[in-house]
Amino acid sequence: MIRQLRAEQIKARRRRVWAVTAALGLLLCLWGAFNYRHADVSDLAQGYSGLFYQLPLFNTILLPLGLAVIASRLCDWEIKGNTLKLLCTLQKKERLYDCKLLMGFKHLFLIACMETTGILAAGARFHFTEKLKIRLLALHFMTLLAAGAFVYLLQQTLSLLWENQLAPLVVGLIGSFAGLFSLYFPKEISRLVPWSYFCQFTPILMDWNRETRQQRFYPTEFPTALFLGFLAATVGVYIIGKLLFVRKED
Amino acid sequence: MLIRCIRTENKKLKHSILWLACLAIPLIPAVMGTFNYLGNLEILTPGWHNLWTQETLFYANFFSAPLVALCCAYLWRLEHRNHNWNALMTAPVPVWATVLAKFAVAFRFFLITQLWVGILFLASGKCIGMEGPAPVEILGQLLRGTLAGAAVAAVQLFLSMAIPSFTLPVILAFIGSIGSIYVTAKGLGFLSPYALLMLGMNANHQENMLEGQLFPFLAAVAGFALLFGLLSIIWLKKKDIRA
């Protein structure tokens, strides 16, 4: 497995996947920090809560398409070079699927790390007066990874199944759009949209006062049952995706 | 020669699922925007203008530019693959005709998408019982957005030609769109082709964002389209075949 992973690493050279990962992570951090340039006392008093509320929303906009691009970059060379036919005589198809998945998860992990570091950096740069709750930071990191893993699995499967990379990208674009719009709907509907899950586990809710035009963030209970159900669905998508790839004629 | 090149580009797009994207993606803002409008009638003033703000809320800000980028990247992907680049470089066709034909096809793609957006807007308005005809200004905004699409198409065609990757130009358009929100907020919208789309479509604004600035807007659109069209021609002229 390690040798196969190393081979994937070598194949990824000069593909500029790192540039996409870095650009996504940087953009998310800048976008999150952007709102705090002219923050007042009340904004700073709930700075971290604000970020824990807003960043999942930015993730919903950026990551479905971003992860679609990463998955496509990591899978496209096999399609372009028509290498699957030869490759699958040397290595098990299941292993190839897993190696590509691990490669993609590495990039997802880096984005999550950049975003988490960005939260800490924003707190230090803008002097948030709110005390950072490590539990919320860990939850943010974990839920971003979980939701991203589901989306990445979906995109990788599509990128490997479809010869034309246009289709997975269209799905990614639709995912960004549908995920964002579904958040304006009742939870029963938005939970049917997998791309909205970047926001479904957020431990912070917002109360907007129309008269004072002030927003107040308050904690809410973490939906453990929903999260476990989502993890089970992710495992299901993994099994189905792998099965589809293994059964695909090259 | 140009007509012949456009016909060739059309043939290359046969059996492509690009048209599916052009039809499916505008359905999302139309359906969800309409439901969002209906769900927020306590806050919004009922009328065509507010329905338009809800339907273009995210479409113009985030998704229309990547949609154009997707089309442009697909047009150039065909040339980047299977040694087609060499065939393109040795074809007895002037470079300007190749570039202009791709631009014409990309612009037609966006024109049809915008028409579809307009039809869906009118249909959704009528479905929820909106009274009277849609204001002419909204159709004007749709037209302005379509023209801004020409600038985005020129930029994206250049990027898709210069970067031999299908996905990178699309993500660049997406990042450009997000960055352009800041540029527009700073009042520098005319400096970014992606911001021109937002300004043209009057995204999420009731008041006209281009009040008294239509000519600078048109000049910016023409400037971007010409600049990147010329850059594409020069770049393609200097580019060699790939052995």
PDB file of C-alpha atoms in Angstrom, chain A residues 24-243:
ATOM      1  CA  LEU A  24      -8.843  27.230  -1.216  1.00  0.00           C
ATOM      2  CA  GLY A  25      -7.437  27.293   2.326  1.00  0.00           C
ATOM      3  CA  LEU A  26      -6.122  30.831   1.950  1.00  0.00           C
ATOM      4  CA  LEU A  27      -9.351  32.134   0.441  1.00  0.00           C
ATOM      5  CA  LEU A  28     -11.408  30.602   3.252  1.00  0.00           C
ATOM      6  CA  CYS A  29      -9.156  32.221   5.863  1.00  0.00           C
ATOM      7  CA  LEU A  30      -9.199  35.614   4.152  1.00  0.00           C
ATOM      8  CA  TRP A  31     -12.958  35.488   3.664  1.00  0.00           C
ATOM      9  CA  GLY A  32     -13.465  34.601   7.325  1.00  0.00           C
ATOM     10  CA  ALA A  33     -11.147  37.376   8.513  1.00  0.00           C
ATOM     11  CA  PHE A  34     -12.527  39.955   6.044  1.00  0.00           C
ATOM     12  CA  ASN A  35     -15.611  40.707   8.189  1.00  0.00           C
ATOM     13  CA  TYR A  36     -13.491  41.583  11.230  1.00  0.00           C
ATOM     14  CA  ARG A  37     -11.521  44.444   9.687  1.00  0.00           C
ATOM     15  CA  HIS A  38     -13.876  47.021  11.165  1.00  0.00           C
ATOM     16  CA  ALA A  39     -15.257  44.934  14.007  1.00  0.00           C
ATOM     17  CA  ASP A  40     -16.725  46.734  17.017  1.00  0.00           C
ATOM     18  CA  VAL A  41     -16.605  45.686  20.670  1.00  0.00           C
ATOM     19  CA  SER A  42     -19.671  43.466  20.399  1.00  0.00           C
ATOM     20  CA  ASP A  43     -18.276  41.710  17.286  1.00  0.00           C
ATOM     21  CA  LEU A  44     -14.996  41.020  19.070  1.00  0.00           C
ATOM     22  CA  ALA A  45     -16.852  39.744  22.144  1.00  0.00           C
ATOM     23  CA  GLN A  46     -18.302  36.954  19.991  1.00  0.00           C
ATOM     24  CA  GLY A  47     -15.501  36.728  17.424  1.00  0.00           C
ATOM     25  CA  TYR A  48     -14.886  32.975  17.573  1.00  0.00           C
ATOM     26  CA  SER A  49     -18.608  32.179  17.655  1.00  0.00           C
ATOM     27  CA  GLY A  50     -19.049  34.353  14.564  1.00  0.00           C
ATOM     28  CA  LEU A  51     -16.302  32.476  12.752  1.00  0.00           C
ATOM     29  CA  PHE A  52     -17.705  29.077  13.770  1.00  0.00           C
ATOM     30  CA  TYR A  53     -21.024  30.214  12.317  1.00  0.00           C
ATOM     31  CA  GLN A  54     -19.740  31.823   9.107  1.00  0.00           C
ATOM     32  CA  LEU A  55     -16.966  29.468   8.045  1.00  0.00           C
ATOM     33  CA  PRO A  56     -19.266  26.460   7.489  1.00  0.00           C
ATOM     34  CA  LEU A  57     -21.284  28.702   5.159  1.00  0.00           C
ATOM     35  CA  PHE A  58     -18.147  29.640   3.197  1.00  0.00           C
ATOM     36  CA  ASN A  59     -17.201  25.962   3.111  1.00  0.00           C
ATOM     37  CA  THR A  60     -20.599  25.162   1.584  1.00  0.00           C
ATOM     38  CA  ILE A  61     -19.962  27.694  -1.185  1.00  0.00           C
ATOM     39  CA  LEU A  62     -16.329  26.879  -1.922  1.00  0.00           C
ATOM     40  CA  LEU A  63     -15.606  23.281  -1.089  1.00  0.00           C
ATOM     41  CA  PRO A  64     -18.042  21.298  -3.272  1.00  0.00           C
ATOM     42  CA  LEU A  65     -16.493  22.770  -6.422  1.00  0.00           C
ATOM     43  CA  GLY A  66     -13.020  22.936  -4.869  1.00  0.00           C
ATOM     44  CA  LEU A  67     -13.060  19.264  -3.915  1.00  0.00           C
ATOM     45  CA  ALA A  68     -14.487  18.389  -7.335  1.00  0.00           C
ATOM     46  CA  VAL A  69     -11.459  20.103  -8.890  1.00  0.00           C
ATOM     47  CA  ILE A  70      -9.013  18.275  -6.585  1.00  0.00           C
ATOM     48  CA  ALA A  71     -10.665  14.908  -7.277  1.00  0.00           C
ATOM     49  CA  SER A  72     -10.641  15.580 -10.998  1.00  0.00           C
ATOM     50  CA  ARG A  73      -6.956  16.624 -10.948  1.00  0.00           C
ATOM     51  CA  LEU A  74      -6.010  13.452  -9.056  1.00  0.00           C
ATOM     52  CA  CYS A  75      -8.027  11.101 -11.292  1.00  0.00           C
ATOM     53  CA  ASP A  76      -7.856  12.799 -14.677  1.00  0.00           C
ATOM     54  CA  TRP A  77      -4.339  11.625 -15.563  1.00  0.00           C
ATOM     55  CA  GLU A  78      -5.513   8.008 -15.552  1.00  0.00           C
ATOM     56  CA  ILE A  79      -8.372   8.912 -17.903  1.00  0.00           C
ATOM     57  CA  LYS A  80      -6.222  11.181 -20.113  1.00  0.00           C
ATOM     58  CA  GLY A  81      -3.360   8.705 -20.362  1.00  0.00           C
ATOM     59  CA  ASN A  82      -5.672   5.701 -20.627  1.00  0.00           C
ATOM     60  CA  THR A  83      -3.528   4.098 -17.941  1.00  0.00           C
ATOM     61  CA  LEU A  84      -6.237   2.229 -16.032  1.00  0.00           C
ATOM     62  CA  LYS A  85      -6.097  -0.762 -18.363  1.00  0.00           C
ATOM     63  CA  LEU A  86      -2.410  -1.360 -17.684  1.00  0.00           C
ATOM     64  CA  LEU A  87      -2.452  -0.183 -14.087  1.00  0.00           C
ATOM     65  CA  CYS A  88      -5.176  -2.618 -13.076  1.00  0.00           C
ATOM     66  CA  THR A  89      -3.132  -5.561 -14.287  1.00  0.00           C
ATOM     67  CA  LEU A  90      -0.434  -4.562 -11.795  1.00  0.00           C
ATOM     68  CA  GLN A  91      -2.470  -3.415  -8.839  1.00  0.00           C
ATOM     69  CA  LYS A  92      -5.856  -4.253  -7.392  1.00  0.00           C
ATOM     70  CA  LYS A  93      -8.576  -1.822  -8.428  1.00  0.00           C
ATOM     71  CA  GLU A  94      -9.745  -1.576  -4.809  1.00  0.00           C
ATOM     72  CA  ARG A  95      -6.259  -0.477  -3.777  1.00  0.00           C
ATOM     73  CA  LEU A  96      -6.081   2.115  -6.511  1.00  0.00           C
ATOM     74  CA  TYR A  97      -9.419   3.554  -5.364  1.00  0.00           C
ATOM     75  CA  ASP A  98      -8.198   3.661  -1.758  1.00  0.00           C
ATOM     76  CA  CYS A  99      -4.852   5.242  -2.677  1.00  0.00           C
ATOM     77  CA  LYS A 100      -6.546   7.995  -4.656  1.00  0.00           C
ATOM     78  CA  LEU A 101      -8.945   8.496  -1.767  1.00  0.00           C
ATOM     79  CA  LEU A 102      -6.104   8.859   0.728  1.00  0.00           C
ATOM     80  CA  MET A 103      -4.402  11.348  -1.591  1.00  0.00           C
ATOM     81  CA  GLY A 104      -7.600  13.402  -1.730  1.00  0.00           C
ATOM     82  CA  PHE A 105      -8.150  13.164   2.018  1.00  0.00           C
ATOM     83  CA  LYS A 106      -4.643  14.498   2.538  1.00  0.00           C
ATOM     84  CA  HIS A 107      -5.620  17.659   0.667  1.00  0.00           C
ATOM     85  CA  LEU A 108      -8.903  17.883   2.582  1.00  0.00           C
ATOM     86  CA  PHE A 109      -7.008  17.491   5.856  1.00  0.00           C
ATOM     87  CA  LEU A 110      -4.671  20.315   4.848  1.00  0.00           C
ATOM     88  CA  ILE A 111      -7.596  22.609   4.024  1.00  0.00           C
ATOM     89  CA  ALA A 112      -9.147  21.810   7.430  1.00  0.00           C
ATOM     90  CA  CYS A 113      -5.790  22.510   9.141  1.00  0.00           C
ATOM     91  CA  MET A 114      -5.404  25.818   7.292  1.00  0.00           C
ATOM     92  CA  GLU A 115      -8.923  26.872   8.218  1.00  0.00           C
ATOM     93  CA  THR A 116      -8.456  25.934  11.885  1.00  0.00           C
ATOM     94  CA  THR A 117      -5.141  27.778  12.017  1.00  0.00           C
ATOM     95  CA  GLY A 118      -6.862  30.703  10.304  1.00  0.00           C
ATOM     96  CA  ILE A 119      -9.427  30.863  13.137  1.00  0.00           C
ATOM     97  CA  LEU A 120      -6.641  31.044  15.702  1.00  0.00           C
ATOM     98  CA  ALA A 121      -4.745  33.609  13.638  1.00  0.00           C
ATOM     99  CA  ALA A 122      -7.859  35.796  13.218  1.00  0.00           C
ATOM    100  CA  GLY A 123      -8.416  35.672  16.976  1.00  0.00           C
ATOM    101  CA  ALA A 124      -4.853  36.817  17.628  1.00  0.00           C
ATOM    102  CA  ARG A 125      -4.776  39.428  14.840  1.00  0.00           C
ATOM    103  CA  PHE A 126      -8.093  41.108  15.686  1.00  0.00           C
ATOM    104  CA  HIS A 127      -7.800  40.617  19.475  1.00  0.00           C
ATOM    105  CA  PHE A 128     -11.048  38.729  20.006  1.00  0.00           C
ATOM    106  CA  THR A 129     -12.237  39.215  23.572  1.00  0.00           C
ATOM    107  CA  GLU A 130     -14.254  35.989  23.505  1.00  0.00           C
ATOM    108  CA  LYS A 131     -12.517  33.019  25.100  1.00  0.00           C
ATOM    109  CA  LEU A 132     -11.778  30.277  22.587  1.00  0.00           C
ATOM    110  CA  LYS A 133     -13.568  27.020  23.378  1.00  0.00           C
ATOM    111  CA  ILE A 134     -11.297  24.186  22.278  1.00  0.00           C
ATOM    112  CA  ARG A 135     -14.304  21.837  22.090  1.00  0.00           C
ATOM    113  CA  LEU A 136     -15.934  24.046  19.441  1.00  0.00           C
ATOM    114  CA  LEU A 137     -12.682  24.313  17.498  1.00  0.00           C
ATOM    115  CA  ALA A 138     -12.291  20.521  17.524  1.00  0.00           C
ATOM    116  CA  LEU A 139     -15.941  20.085  16.480  1.00  0.00           C
ATOM    117  CA  HIS A 140     -15.453  22.528  13.615  1.00  0.00           C
ATOM    118  CA  PHE A 141     -12.379  20.641  12.420  1.00  0.00           C
ATOM    119  CA  MET A 142     -14.062  17.245  12.735  1.00  0.00           C
ATOM    120  CA  THR A 143     -17.323  18.205  11.004  1.00  0.00           C
ATOM    121  CA  LEU A 144     -15.453  19.905   8.166  1.00  0.00           C
ATOM    122  CA  LEU A 145     -13.467  16.711   7.627  1.00  0.00           C
ATOM    123  CA  ALA A 146     -16.596  14.533   7.778  1.00  0.00           C
ATOM    124  CA  ALA A 147     -18.672  16.625   5.366  1.00  0.00           C
ATOM    125  CA  GLY A 148     -15.668  17.094   3.068  1.00  0.00           C
ATOM    126  CA  ALA A 149     -14.958  13.348   3.065  1.00  0.00           C
ATOM    127  CA  PHE A 150     -18.507  12.611   1.880  1.00  0.00           C
ATOM    128  CA  VAL A 151     -18.315  15.172  -0.917  1.00  0.00           C
ATOM    129  CA  TYR A 152     -14.816  14.062  -1.925  1.00  0.00           C
ATOM    130  CA  LEU A 153     -15.877  10.401  -2.049  1.00  0.00           C
ATOM    131  CA  LEU A 154     -18.762  11.320  -4.313  1.00  0.00           C
ATOM    132  CA  GLN A 155     -16.543  13.418  -6.586  1.00  0.00           C
ATOM    133  CA  GLN A 156     -13.756  10.874  -6.809  1.00  0.00           C
ATOM    134  CA  THR A 157     -16.203   8.140  -7.761  1.00  0.00           C
ATOM    135  CA  LEU A 158     -17.705  10.343 -10.469  1.00  0.00           C
ATOM    136  CA  SER A 159     -14.269  11.381 -11.742  1.00  0.00           C
ATOM    137  CA  LEU A 160     -13.180   7.743 -12.029  1.00  0.00           C
ATOM    138  CA  LEU A 161     -16.427   6.528 -13.569  1.00  0.00           C
ATOM    139  CA  TRP A 162     -16.871   9.307 -16.119  1.00  0.00           C
ATOM    140  CA  GLU A 163     -14.321   9.662 -18.857  1.00  0.00           C
ATOM    141  CA  ASN A 164     -15.477  13.198 -19.492  1.00  0.00           C
ATOM    142  CA  GLN A 165     -14.434  15.340 -16.519  1.00  0.00           C
ATOM    143  CA  LEU A 166     -17.087  17.900 -17.408  1.00  0.00           C
ATOM    144  CA  ALA A 167     -19.774  15.843 -15.648  1.00  0.00           C
ATOM    145  CA  PRO A 168     -18.107  15.685 -12.186  1.00  0.00           C
ATOM    146  CA  LEU A 169     -17.392  19.413 -12.369  1.00  0.00           C
ATOM    147  CA  VAL A 170     -21.009  20.170 -13.252  1.00  0.00           C
ATOM    148  CA  VAL A 171     -22.054  18.033 -10.268  1.00  0.00           C
ATOM    149  CA  GLY A 172     -19.617  20.015  -8.081  1.00  0.00           C
ATOM    150  CA  LEU A 173     -21.024  23.324  -9.308  1.00  0.00           C
ATOM    151  CA  ILE A 174     -24.594  22.134  -8.786  1.00  0.00           C
ATOM    152  CA  GLY A 175     -23.534  20.903  -5.339  1.00  0.00           C
ATOM    153  CA  SER A 176     -22.179  24.315  -4.313  1.00  0.00           C
ATOM    154  CA  PHE A 177     -25.330  25.990  -5.556  1.00  0.00           C
ATOM    155  CA  ALA A 178     -27.828  23.499  -4.118  1.00  0.00           C
ATOM    156  CA  GLY A 179     -25.996  23.274  -0.793  1.00  0.00           C
ATOM    157  CA  LEU A 180     -26.043  27.034  -0.352  1.00  0.00           C
ATOM    158  CA  PHE A 181     -29.664  27.509  -1.401  1.00  0.00           C
ATOM    159  CA  SER A 182     -30.928  24.569   0.652  1.00  0.00           C
ATOM    160  CA  LEU A 183     -29.820  26.355   3.828  1.00  0.00           C
ATOM    161  CA  TYR A 184     -32.693  28.789   3.332  1.00  0.00           C
ATOM    162  CA  PHE A 185     -35.140  25.883   3.606  1.00  0.00           C
ATOM    163  CA  PRO A 186     -36.435  23.988   6.638  1.00  0.00           C
ATOM    164  CA  LYS A 187     -33.976  21.459   8.074  1.00  0.00           C
ATOM    165  CA  GLU A 188     -36.074  18.518   6.843  1.00  0.00           C
ATOM    166  CA  ILE A 189     -35.441  19.614   3.254  1.00  0.00           C
ATOM    167  CA  SER A 190     -31.874  20.883   3.567  1.00  0.00           C
ATOM    168  CA  ARG A 191     -30.776  17.600   5.158  1.00  0.00           C
ATOM    169  CA  LEU A 192     -31.627  15.840   1.903  1.00  0.00           C
ATOM    170  CA  VAL A 193     -28.861  17.813   0.156  1.00  0.00           C
ATOM    171  CA  PRO A 194     -25.464  16.219   0.902  1.00  0.00           C
ATOM    172  CA  TRP A 195     -23.511  19.396   0.087  1.00  0.00           C
ATOM    173  CA  SER A 196     -25.336  21.304   2.833  1.00  0.00           C
ATOM    174  CA  TYR A 197     -23.727  19.166   5.546  1.00  0.00           C
ATOM    175  CA  PHE A 198     -20.826  21.574   5.914  1.00  0.00           C
ATOM    176  CA  CYS A 199     -23.404  23.688   7.761  1.00  0.00           C
ATOM    177  CA  GLN A 200     -25.637  21.041   9.325  1.00  0.00           C
ATOM    178  CA  PHE A 201     -23.398  20.285  12.283  1.00  0.00           C
ATOM    179  CA  THR A 202     -22.528  23.839  13.226  1.00  0.00           C
ATOM    180  CA  PRO A 203     -22.581  24.141  17.032  1.00  0.00           C
ATOM    181  CA  ILE A 204     -23.487  27.845  16.830  1.00  0.00           C
ATOM    182  CA  LEU A 205     -26.768  29.503  15.823  1.00  0.00           C
ATOM    183  CA  MET A 206     -27.475  33.160  15.102  1.00  0.00           C
ATOM    184  CA  ASP A 207     -30.218  35.465  16.258  1.00  0.00           C
ATOM    185  CA  TRP A 208     -30.653  38.598  14.148  1.00  0.00           C
ATOM    186  CA  ASN A 209     -32.385  41.588  15.707  1.00  0.00           C
ATOM    187  CA  ARG A 210     -33.981  43.626  12.969  1.00  0.00           C
ATOM    188  CA  GLU A 211     -34.475  46.780  15.099  1.00  0.00           C
ATOM    189  CA  THR A 212     -30.939  47.053  16.471  1.00  0.00           C
ATOM    190  CA  ARG A 213     -29.390  45.337  13.402  1.00  0.00           C
ATOM    191  CA  GLN A 214     -27.277  43.315  15.811  1.00  0.00           C
ATOM    192  CA  GLN A 215     -26.487  39.635  15.539  1.00  0.00           C
ATOM    193  CA  ARG A 216     -26.104  37.400  18.545  1.00  0.00           C
ATOM    194  CA  PHE A 217     -24.464  34.004  18.346  1.00  0.00           C
ATOM    195  CA  TYR A 218     -25.415  31.303  20.816  1.00  0.00           C
ATOM    196  CA  PRO A 219     -24.371  27.670  21.230  1.00  0.00           C
ATOM    197  CA  THR A 220     -26.642  24.785  20.406  1.00  0.00           C
ATOM    198  CA  GLU A 221     -26.478  21.100  21.103  1.00  0.00           C
ATOM    199  CA  PHE A 222     -24.352  19.066  18.700  1.00  0.00           C
ATOM    200  CA  PRO A 223     -26.608  16.735  16.659  1.00  0.00           C
ATOM    201  CA  THR A 224     -24.768  13.530  17.573  1.00  0.00           C
ATOM    202  CA  ALA A 225     -27.368  11.157  16.081  1.00  0.00           C
ATOM    203  CA  LEU A 226     -27.381  13.070  12.785  1.00  0.00           C
ATOM    204  CA  PHE A 227     -23.581  13.075  12.724  1.00  0.00           C
ATOM    205  CA  LEU A 228     -23.390   9.317  13.306  1.00  0.00           C
ATOM    206  CA  GLY A 229     -26.040   8.762  10.625  1.00  0.00           C
ATOM    207  CA  PHE A 230     -24.013  10.930   8.256  1.00  0.00           C
ATOM    208  CA  LEU A 231     -20.853   8.931   8.973  1.00  0.00           C
ATOM    209  CA  ALA A 232     -22.779   5.717   8.239  1.00  0.00           C
ATOM    210  CA  ALA A 233     -23.969   7.245   4.935  1.00  0.00           C
ATOM    211  CA  THR A 234     -20.353   8.170   4.115  1.00  0.00           C
ATOM    212  CA  VAL A 235     -19.284   4.556   4.648  1.00  0.00           C
ATOM    213  CA  GLY A 236     -22.192   3.497   2.406  1.00  0.00           C
ATOM    214  CA  VAL A 237     -21.077   5.872  -0.364  1.00  0.00           C
ATOM    215  CA  TYR A 238     -17.509   4.535   0.000  1.00  0.00           C
ATOM    216  CA  ILE A 239     -18.646   0.926  -0.408  1.00  0.00           C
ATOM    217  CA  ILE A 240     -20.947   1.687  -3.343  1.00  0.00           C
ATOM    218  CA  GLY A 241     -18.367   3.951  -5.028  1.00  0.00           C
ATOM    219  CA  LYS A 242     -15.633   1.362  -4.742  1.00  0.00           C
ATOM    220  CA  LEU A 243     -17.933  -1.375  -6.015  1.00  0.00           C
TER     221      LEU A 243
END
